[in-house]
Coordinates of C-alpha atoms and ligand atoms in Angstrom, one line a residue:
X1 CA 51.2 -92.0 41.1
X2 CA 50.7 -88.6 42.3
X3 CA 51.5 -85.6 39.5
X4 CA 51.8 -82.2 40.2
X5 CA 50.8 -80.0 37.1
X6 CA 52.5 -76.5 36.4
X7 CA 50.4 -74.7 33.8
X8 CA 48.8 -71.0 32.8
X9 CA 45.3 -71.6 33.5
X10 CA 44.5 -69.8 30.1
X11 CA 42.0 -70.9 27.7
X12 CA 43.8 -72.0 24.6
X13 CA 47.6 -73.7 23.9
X14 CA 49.7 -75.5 26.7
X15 CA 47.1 -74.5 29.7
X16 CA 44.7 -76.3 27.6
X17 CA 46.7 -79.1 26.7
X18 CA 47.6 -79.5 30.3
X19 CA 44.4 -79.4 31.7
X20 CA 43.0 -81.9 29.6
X21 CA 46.1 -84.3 30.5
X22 CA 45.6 -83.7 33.7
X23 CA 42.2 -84.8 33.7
X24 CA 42.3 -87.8 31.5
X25 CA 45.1 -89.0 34.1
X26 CA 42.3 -88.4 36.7
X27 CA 39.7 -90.3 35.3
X28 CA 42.7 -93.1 35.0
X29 CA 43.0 -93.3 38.9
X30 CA 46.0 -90.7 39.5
X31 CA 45.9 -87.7 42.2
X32 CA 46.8 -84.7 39.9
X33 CA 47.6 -81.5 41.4
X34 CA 47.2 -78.3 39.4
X35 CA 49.5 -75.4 40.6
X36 CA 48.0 -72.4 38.6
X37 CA 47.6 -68.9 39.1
X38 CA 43.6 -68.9 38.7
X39 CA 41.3 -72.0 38.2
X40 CA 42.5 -73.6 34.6
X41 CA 40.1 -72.6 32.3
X42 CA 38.5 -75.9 31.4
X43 CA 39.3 -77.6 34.9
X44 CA 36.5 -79.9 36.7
X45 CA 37.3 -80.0 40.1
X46 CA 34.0 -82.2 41.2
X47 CA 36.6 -85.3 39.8
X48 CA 38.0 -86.6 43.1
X49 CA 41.5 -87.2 42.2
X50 CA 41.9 -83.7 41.1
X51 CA 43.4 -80.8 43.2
X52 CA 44.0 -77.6 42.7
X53 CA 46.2 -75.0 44.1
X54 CA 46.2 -71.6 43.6
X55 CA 49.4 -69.9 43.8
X56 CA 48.8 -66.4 45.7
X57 CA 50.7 -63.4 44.8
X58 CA 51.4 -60.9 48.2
X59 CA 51.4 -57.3 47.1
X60 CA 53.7 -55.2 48.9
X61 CA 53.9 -51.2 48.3
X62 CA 58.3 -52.0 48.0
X63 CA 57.3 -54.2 45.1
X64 CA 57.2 -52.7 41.6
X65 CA 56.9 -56.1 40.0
X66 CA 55.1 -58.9 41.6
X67 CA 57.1 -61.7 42.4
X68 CA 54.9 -64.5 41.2
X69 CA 58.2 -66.9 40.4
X70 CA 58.9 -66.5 44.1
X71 CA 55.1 -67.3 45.4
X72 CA 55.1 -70.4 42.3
X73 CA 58.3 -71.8 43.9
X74 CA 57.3 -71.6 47.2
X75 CA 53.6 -73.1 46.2
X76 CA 55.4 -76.2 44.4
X77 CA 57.3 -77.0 47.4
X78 CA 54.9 -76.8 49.7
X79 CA 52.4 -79.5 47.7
X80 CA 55.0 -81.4 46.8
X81 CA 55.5 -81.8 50.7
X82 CA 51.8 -82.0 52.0
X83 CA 50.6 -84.2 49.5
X84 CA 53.9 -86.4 48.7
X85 CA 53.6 -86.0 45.3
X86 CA 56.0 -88.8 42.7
X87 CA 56.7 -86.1 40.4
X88 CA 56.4 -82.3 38.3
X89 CA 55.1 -81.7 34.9
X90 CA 56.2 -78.3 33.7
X91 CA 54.1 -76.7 30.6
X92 CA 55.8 -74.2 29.4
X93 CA 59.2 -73.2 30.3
X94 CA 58.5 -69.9 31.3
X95 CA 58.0 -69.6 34.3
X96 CA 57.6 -73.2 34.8
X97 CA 60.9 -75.2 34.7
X98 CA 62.4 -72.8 36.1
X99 CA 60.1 -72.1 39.2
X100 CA 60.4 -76.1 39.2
X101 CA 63.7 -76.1 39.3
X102 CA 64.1 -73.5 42.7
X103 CA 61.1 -75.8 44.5
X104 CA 63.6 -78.9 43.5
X105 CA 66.6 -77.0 45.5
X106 CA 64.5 -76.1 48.1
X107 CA 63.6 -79.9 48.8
X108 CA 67.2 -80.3 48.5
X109 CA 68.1 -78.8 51.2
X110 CA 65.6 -81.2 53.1
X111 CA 67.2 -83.9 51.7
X112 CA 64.3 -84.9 49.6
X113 CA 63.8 -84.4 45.9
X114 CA 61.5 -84.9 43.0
X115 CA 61.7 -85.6 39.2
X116 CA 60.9 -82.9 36.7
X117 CA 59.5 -83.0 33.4
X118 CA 59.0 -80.0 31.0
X119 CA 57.1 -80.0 28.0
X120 CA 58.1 -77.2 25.8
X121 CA 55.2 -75.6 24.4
X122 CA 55.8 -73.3 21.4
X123 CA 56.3 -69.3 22.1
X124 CA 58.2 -70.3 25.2
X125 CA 61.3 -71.8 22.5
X126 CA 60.6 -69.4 19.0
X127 CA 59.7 -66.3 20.6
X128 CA 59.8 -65.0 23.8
X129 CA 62.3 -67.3 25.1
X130 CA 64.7 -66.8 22.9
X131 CA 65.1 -63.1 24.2
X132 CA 67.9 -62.2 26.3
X133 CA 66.3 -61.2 29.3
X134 CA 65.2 -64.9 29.3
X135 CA 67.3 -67.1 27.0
X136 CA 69.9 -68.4 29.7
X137 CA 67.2 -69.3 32.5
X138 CA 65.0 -71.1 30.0
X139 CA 68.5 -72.8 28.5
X140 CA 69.5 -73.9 32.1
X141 CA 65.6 -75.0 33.7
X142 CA 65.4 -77.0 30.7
X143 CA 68.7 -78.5 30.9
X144 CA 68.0 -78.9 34.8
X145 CA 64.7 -81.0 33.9
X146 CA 65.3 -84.7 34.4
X147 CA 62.9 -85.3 31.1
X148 CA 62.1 -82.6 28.5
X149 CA 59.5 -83.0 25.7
X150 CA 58.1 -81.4 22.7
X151 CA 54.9 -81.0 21.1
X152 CA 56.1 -81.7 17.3
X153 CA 59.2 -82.4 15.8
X154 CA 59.7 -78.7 14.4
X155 CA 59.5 -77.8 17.9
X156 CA 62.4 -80.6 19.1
X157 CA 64.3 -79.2 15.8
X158 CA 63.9 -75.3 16.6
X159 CA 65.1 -75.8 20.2
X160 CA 68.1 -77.9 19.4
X161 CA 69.1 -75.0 17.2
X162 CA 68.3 -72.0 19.4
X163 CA 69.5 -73.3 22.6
X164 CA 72.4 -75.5 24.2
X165 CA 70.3 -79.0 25.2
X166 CA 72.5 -81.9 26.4
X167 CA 69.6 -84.2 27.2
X168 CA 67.2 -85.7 24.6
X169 CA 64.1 -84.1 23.9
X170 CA 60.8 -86.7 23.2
X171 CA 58.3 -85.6 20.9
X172 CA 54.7 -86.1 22.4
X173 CA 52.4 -84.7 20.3
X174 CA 49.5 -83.0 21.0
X175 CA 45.9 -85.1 21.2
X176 CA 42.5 -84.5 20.7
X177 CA 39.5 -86.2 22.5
X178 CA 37.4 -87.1 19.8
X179 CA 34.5 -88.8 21.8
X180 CA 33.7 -84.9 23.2
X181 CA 33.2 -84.3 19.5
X182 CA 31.6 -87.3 18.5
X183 CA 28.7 -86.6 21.4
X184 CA 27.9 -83.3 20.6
X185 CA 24.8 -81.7 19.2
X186 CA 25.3 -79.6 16.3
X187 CA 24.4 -76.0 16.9
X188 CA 21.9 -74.1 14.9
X189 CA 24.0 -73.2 11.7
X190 CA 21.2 -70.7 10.5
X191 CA 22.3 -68.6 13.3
X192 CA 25.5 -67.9 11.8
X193 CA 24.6 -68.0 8.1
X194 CA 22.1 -69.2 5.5
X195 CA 22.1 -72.5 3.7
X196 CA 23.9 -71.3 0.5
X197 CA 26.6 -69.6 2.6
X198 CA 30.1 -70.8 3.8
X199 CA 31.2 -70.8 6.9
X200 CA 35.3 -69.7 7.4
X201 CA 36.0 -69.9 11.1
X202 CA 39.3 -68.5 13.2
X203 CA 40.1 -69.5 16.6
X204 CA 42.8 -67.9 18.6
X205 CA 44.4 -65.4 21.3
X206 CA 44.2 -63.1 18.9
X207 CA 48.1 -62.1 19.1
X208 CA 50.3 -60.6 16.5
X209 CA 51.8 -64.0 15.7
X210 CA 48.4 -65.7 14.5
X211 CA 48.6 -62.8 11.3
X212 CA 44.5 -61.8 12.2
X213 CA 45.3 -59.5 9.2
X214 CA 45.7 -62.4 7.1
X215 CA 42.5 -64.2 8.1
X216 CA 40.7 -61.1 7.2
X217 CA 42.0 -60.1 3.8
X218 CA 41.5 -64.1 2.9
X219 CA 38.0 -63.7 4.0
X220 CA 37.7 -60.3 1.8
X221 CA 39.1 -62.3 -1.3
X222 CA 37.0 -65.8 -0.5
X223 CA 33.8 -63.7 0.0
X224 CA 34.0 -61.7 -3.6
X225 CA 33.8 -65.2 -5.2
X226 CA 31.7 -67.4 -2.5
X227 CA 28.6 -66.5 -0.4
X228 CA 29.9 -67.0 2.8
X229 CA 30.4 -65.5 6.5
X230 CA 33.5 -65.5 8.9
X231 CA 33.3 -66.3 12.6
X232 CA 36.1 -65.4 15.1
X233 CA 36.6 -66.6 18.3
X234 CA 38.8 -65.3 21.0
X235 CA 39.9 -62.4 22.5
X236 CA 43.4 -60.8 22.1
X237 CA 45.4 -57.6 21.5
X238 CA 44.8 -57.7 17.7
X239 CA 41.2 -56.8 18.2
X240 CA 41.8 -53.0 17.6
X241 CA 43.3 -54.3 13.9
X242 CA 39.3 -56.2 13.3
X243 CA 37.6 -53.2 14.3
X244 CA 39.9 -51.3 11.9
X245 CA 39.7 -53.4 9.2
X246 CA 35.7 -53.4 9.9
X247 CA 35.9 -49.6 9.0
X248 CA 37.5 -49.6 6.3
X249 CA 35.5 -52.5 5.1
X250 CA 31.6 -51.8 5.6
X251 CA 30.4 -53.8 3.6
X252 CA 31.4 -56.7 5.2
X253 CA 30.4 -55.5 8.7
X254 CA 27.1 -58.2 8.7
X255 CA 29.5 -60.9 7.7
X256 CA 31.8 -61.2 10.2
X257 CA 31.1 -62.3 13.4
X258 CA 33.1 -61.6 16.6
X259 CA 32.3 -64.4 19.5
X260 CA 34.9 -63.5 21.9
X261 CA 35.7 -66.7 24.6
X262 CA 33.4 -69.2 24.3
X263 CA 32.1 -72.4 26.1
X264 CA 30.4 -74.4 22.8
X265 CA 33.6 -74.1 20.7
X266 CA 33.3 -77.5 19.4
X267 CA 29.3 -77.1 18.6
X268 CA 30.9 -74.1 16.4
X269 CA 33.3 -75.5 14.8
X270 CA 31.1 -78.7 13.7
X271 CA 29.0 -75.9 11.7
X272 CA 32.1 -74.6 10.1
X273 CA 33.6 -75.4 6.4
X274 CA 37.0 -74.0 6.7
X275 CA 39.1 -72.9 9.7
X276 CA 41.8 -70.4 8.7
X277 CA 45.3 -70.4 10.4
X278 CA 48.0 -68.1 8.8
X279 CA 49.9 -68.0 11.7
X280 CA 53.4 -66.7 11.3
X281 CA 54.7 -69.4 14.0
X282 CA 52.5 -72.8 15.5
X283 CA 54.6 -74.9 17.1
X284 CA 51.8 -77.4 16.8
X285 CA 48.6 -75.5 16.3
X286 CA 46.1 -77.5 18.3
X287 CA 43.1 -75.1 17.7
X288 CA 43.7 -76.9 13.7
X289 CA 43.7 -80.2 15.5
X290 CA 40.4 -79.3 17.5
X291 CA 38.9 -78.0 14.0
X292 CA 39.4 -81.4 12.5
X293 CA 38.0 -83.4 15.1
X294 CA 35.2 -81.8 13.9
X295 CA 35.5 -82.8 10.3
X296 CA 36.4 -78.7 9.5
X297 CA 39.3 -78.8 6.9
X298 CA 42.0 -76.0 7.5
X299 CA 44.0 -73.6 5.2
X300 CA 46.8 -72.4 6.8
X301 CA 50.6 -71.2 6.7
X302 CA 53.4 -74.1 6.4
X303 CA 55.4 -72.9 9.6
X304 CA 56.6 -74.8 12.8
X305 CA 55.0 -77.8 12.8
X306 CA 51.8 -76.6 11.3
X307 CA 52.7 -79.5 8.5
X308 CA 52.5 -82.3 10.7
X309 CA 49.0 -81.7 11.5
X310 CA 47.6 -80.2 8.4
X311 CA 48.6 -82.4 5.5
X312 CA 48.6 -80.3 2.1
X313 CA 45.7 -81.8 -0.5
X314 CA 44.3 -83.9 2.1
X315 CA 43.0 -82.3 5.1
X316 CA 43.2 -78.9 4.3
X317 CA 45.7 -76.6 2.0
X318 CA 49.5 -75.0 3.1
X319 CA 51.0 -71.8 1.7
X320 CA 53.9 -69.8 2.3
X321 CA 53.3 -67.5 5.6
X322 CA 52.1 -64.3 4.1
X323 CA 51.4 -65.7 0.8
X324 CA 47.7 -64.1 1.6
X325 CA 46.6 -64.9 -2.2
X326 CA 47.7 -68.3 -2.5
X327 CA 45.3 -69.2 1.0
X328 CA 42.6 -67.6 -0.3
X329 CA 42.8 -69.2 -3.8
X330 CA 42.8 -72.8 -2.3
X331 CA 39.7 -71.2 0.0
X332 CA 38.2 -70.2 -2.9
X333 CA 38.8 -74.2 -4.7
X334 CA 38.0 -75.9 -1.5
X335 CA 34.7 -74.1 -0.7
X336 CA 33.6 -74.2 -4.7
X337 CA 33.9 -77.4 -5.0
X338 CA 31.3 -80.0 -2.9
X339 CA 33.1 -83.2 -3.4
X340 CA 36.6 -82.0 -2.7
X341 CA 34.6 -80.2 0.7
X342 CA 33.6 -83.5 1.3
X343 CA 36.0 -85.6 1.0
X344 CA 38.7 -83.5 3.1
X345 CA 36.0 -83.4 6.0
X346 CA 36.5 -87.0 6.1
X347 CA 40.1 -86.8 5.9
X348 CA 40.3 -84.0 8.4
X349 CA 38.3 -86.8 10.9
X350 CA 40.6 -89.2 9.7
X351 CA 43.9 -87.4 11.4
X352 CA 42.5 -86.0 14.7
X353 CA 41.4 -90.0 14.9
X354 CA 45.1 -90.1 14.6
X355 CA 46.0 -87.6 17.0
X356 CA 43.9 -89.4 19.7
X357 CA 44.1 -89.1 23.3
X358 CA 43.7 -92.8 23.5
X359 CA 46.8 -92.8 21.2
X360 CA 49.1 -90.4 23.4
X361 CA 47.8 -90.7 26.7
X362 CA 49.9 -94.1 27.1
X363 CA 53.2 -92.6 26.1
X364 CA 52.5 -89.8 28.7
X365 CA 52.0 -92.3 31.3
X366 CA 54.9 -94.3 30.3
X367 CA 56.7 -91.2 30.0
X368 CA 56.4 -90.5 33.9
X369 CA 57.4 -94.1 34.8
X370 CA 60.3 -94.3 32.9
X371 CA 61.5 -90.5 34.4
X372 CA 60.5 -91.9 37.9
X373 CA 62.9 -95.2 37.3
X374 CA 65.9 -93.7 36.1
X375 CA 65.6 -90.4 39.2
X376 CA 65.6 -93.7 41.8
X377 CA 68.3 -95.4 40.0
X378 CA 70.5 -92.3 39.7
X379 CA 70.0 -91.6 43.4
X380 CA 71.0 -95.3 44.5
X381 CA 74.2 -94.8 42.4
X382 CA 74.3 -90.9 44.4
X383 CA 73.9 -92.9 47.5
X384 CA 76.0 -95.8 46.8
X385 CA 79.2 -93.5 46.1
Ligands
GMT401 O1 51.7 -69.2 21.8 C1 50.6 -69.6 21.9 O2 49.7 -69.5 21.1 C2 50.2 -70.1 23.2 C3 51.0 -71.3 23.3 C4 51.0 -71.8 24.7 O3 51.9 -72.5 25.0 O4 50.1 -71.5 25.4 O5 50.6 -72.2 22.2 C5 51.6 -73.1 21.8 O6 51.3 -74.3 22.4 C6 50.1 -75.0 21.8 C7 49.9 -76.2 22.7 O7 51.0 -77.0 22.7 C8 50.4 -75.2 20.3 O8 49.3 -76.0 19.8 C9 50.6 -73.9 19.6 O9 50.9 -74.2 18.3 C10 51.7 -73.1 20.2 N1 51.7 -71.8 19.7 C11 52.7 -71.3 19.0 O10 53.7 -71.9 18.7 C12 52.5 -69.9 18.5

């Protein structure tokens, strides 16, 4: 089977989730193409049956906007032509399924055609979707997608309420790879704090959404009772609010530590006791899974479909979004108390075990064949009448 993959090339959420699909179907025999504005970020190109295209943007002084949609379209059709690929995988409606959709007309009118699937992501449905300079093309590309699937029930739920979808959406979860974490060295920990210190990690884009304000006043109220540091990672638009709260904090300048992007997240995280995710919506929150896999218990908010991955008094602890004191309390319990610590490491393993790629990777797969069967069949019956 040949896939084509649609993706942001970004280093977190669907671009990662994408990427490493794309290359687990790679190492399972299957030609994957990757049609991406830049190189994905965690891409290796040296496997054989992976290809990358990079869709090229012409300026033009007339242009005041950039028409990327156009040069994604045109990109899509092209490969799907020179390389004959058996179907699209869409991550992310926007501008995805819909640039999907125009390639699919334009093969159209070659008489040729090709399935679709779109996997709706997260922000694409609960945020900027749903705005009306968007909502009806991301309604009709993902009504226009022969399969369309979600990464967690919330997310299946919220975009069954926000939008009109007359097909089925199938939940395919988000995975985790846990042998990458399983091989890995753990990274000096006295590097990021001594031995009677806690480690309290964050992980994200570092956008309004994730509440960075949050992480930072639980890390204020955790660090009054417990000896500990906090580490973020990432790199985002909510910097200016660390800086600021850095300021009018100095006292706990020294104990935070700001990483940026980086390459040895997992060696981090395996250091880590507790990785804080407030976030204000997580369709699935992936960077919790990725925490666990390396036995790091989370404490975060109860939205989207933060609960299906984090379950309260067992791998972590849930509050309310915004409920700032009742996050830093269970902080405060979880990183007091050694056995509890302990035992929700193990639990924490237990569920990105769950979450395996081993696990999902076969529905995926199965996924595509089924979505390839029923576009032949439908076209026999087209052809037939
Ligand atoms: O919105 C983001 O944080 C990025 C977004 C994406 O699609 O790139 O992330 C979403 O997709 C991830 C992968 O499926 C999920 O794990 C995240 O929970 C989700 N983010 C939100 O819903 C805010």
């Amino acid at each position: 089977m040949k896939i084509g993959i649609l993706c942001y090339p970004t280093y977190g959420g669907s671009g990662i989730v994408a990427t490493e699909l794309g290359m687990s179907l790679a190492d399972k025999g299957f030609e994957v193409h990757f049609i991406s504005s830049a190189l994905p970020a965690r891409l290796d190109v040296t496997n054989p049956n992976i290809f990358f295209h990079k869709v090229n943007v012409q300026t033009y002084p007339l242009f005041q906007y950039q028409p990327y949609d156009i040069a994604l379209s045109s990109m899509i059709y092209r490969v799907v032509n020179l390389y004959k690929l058996d179907i699209l995988h869409a991550h992310y409606a926007i501008p995805y399924a819909y640039a999907a959709f125009t390639a699919k007309q334009m093969l159209k009118a070659d008489n040729k055609d090709i399935p679709l699937v779109t996997t709706l992501h997260g922000t694409d449905i609960t945020l900027v979707g749903q705005h009306p300079s968007y909502k009806h093309a991301v309604e009709f590309s993902i009504n226009q997608s022969d399969t369309i699937t979600s990464v967690s029930q919330s997310l299946k739920k919220d975009t069954l309420q926000f939008f009109n979808i007359q097909k089925e959406i199938q939940v395919i979860t988000n995975f985790i790879d846990n042998s990458v974490f399983d091989d890995c060295k753990t990274c000096q920990r006295e590097q990021f704090a001594s031995d009677d210190e806690k480690i309290l990690i964050h992980v994200s884009n570092l956008r309004p959404v994730k509440r960075i304000q949050d992480v930072l006043e639980i890390f204020k109220n955790v660090n009054k009772k417990v000896k500990s540091k906090l580490i973020i990672i990432g790199e985002g638009p909510e910097m200016e609010k660390i800086s600021e709260f850095m300021e009018n904090n100095p006292d706990l300048i020294g104990k935070i530590k700001l990483l940026g992007k980086v390459n040895n997240l997992y060696h981090i995280l395996q250091l880590s006791d507790v990785f804080l995710l407030p976030s204000e919506q997580e369709s699935f929150g992936l960077a919790a899974l990725e925490a666990m896999a390396a036995r790091t218990p989370v404490i975060s908010s109860n939205a989207g479909g933060i609960p299906e991955v984090n379950i309260q008094g067992e791998t972590g602890f849930l509050a309310e979004t915004g409920n700032v004191e009742a996050m830093s309390n269970y902080c405060i319990k979880l990183l007091s108390d050694e056995t509890l610590l302990s035992e929700m490491k193990k639990n924490a393993k237990a569920q990105a075990i769950h979450f395996d790629l081993k696990n999902i990777l076969p529905i995926y797969i199965e996924m595509y064949q089924n979505t390839i069967a029923k576009f032949e069949e439908a076209k026999l019956i087209n052809a037939g009448n």
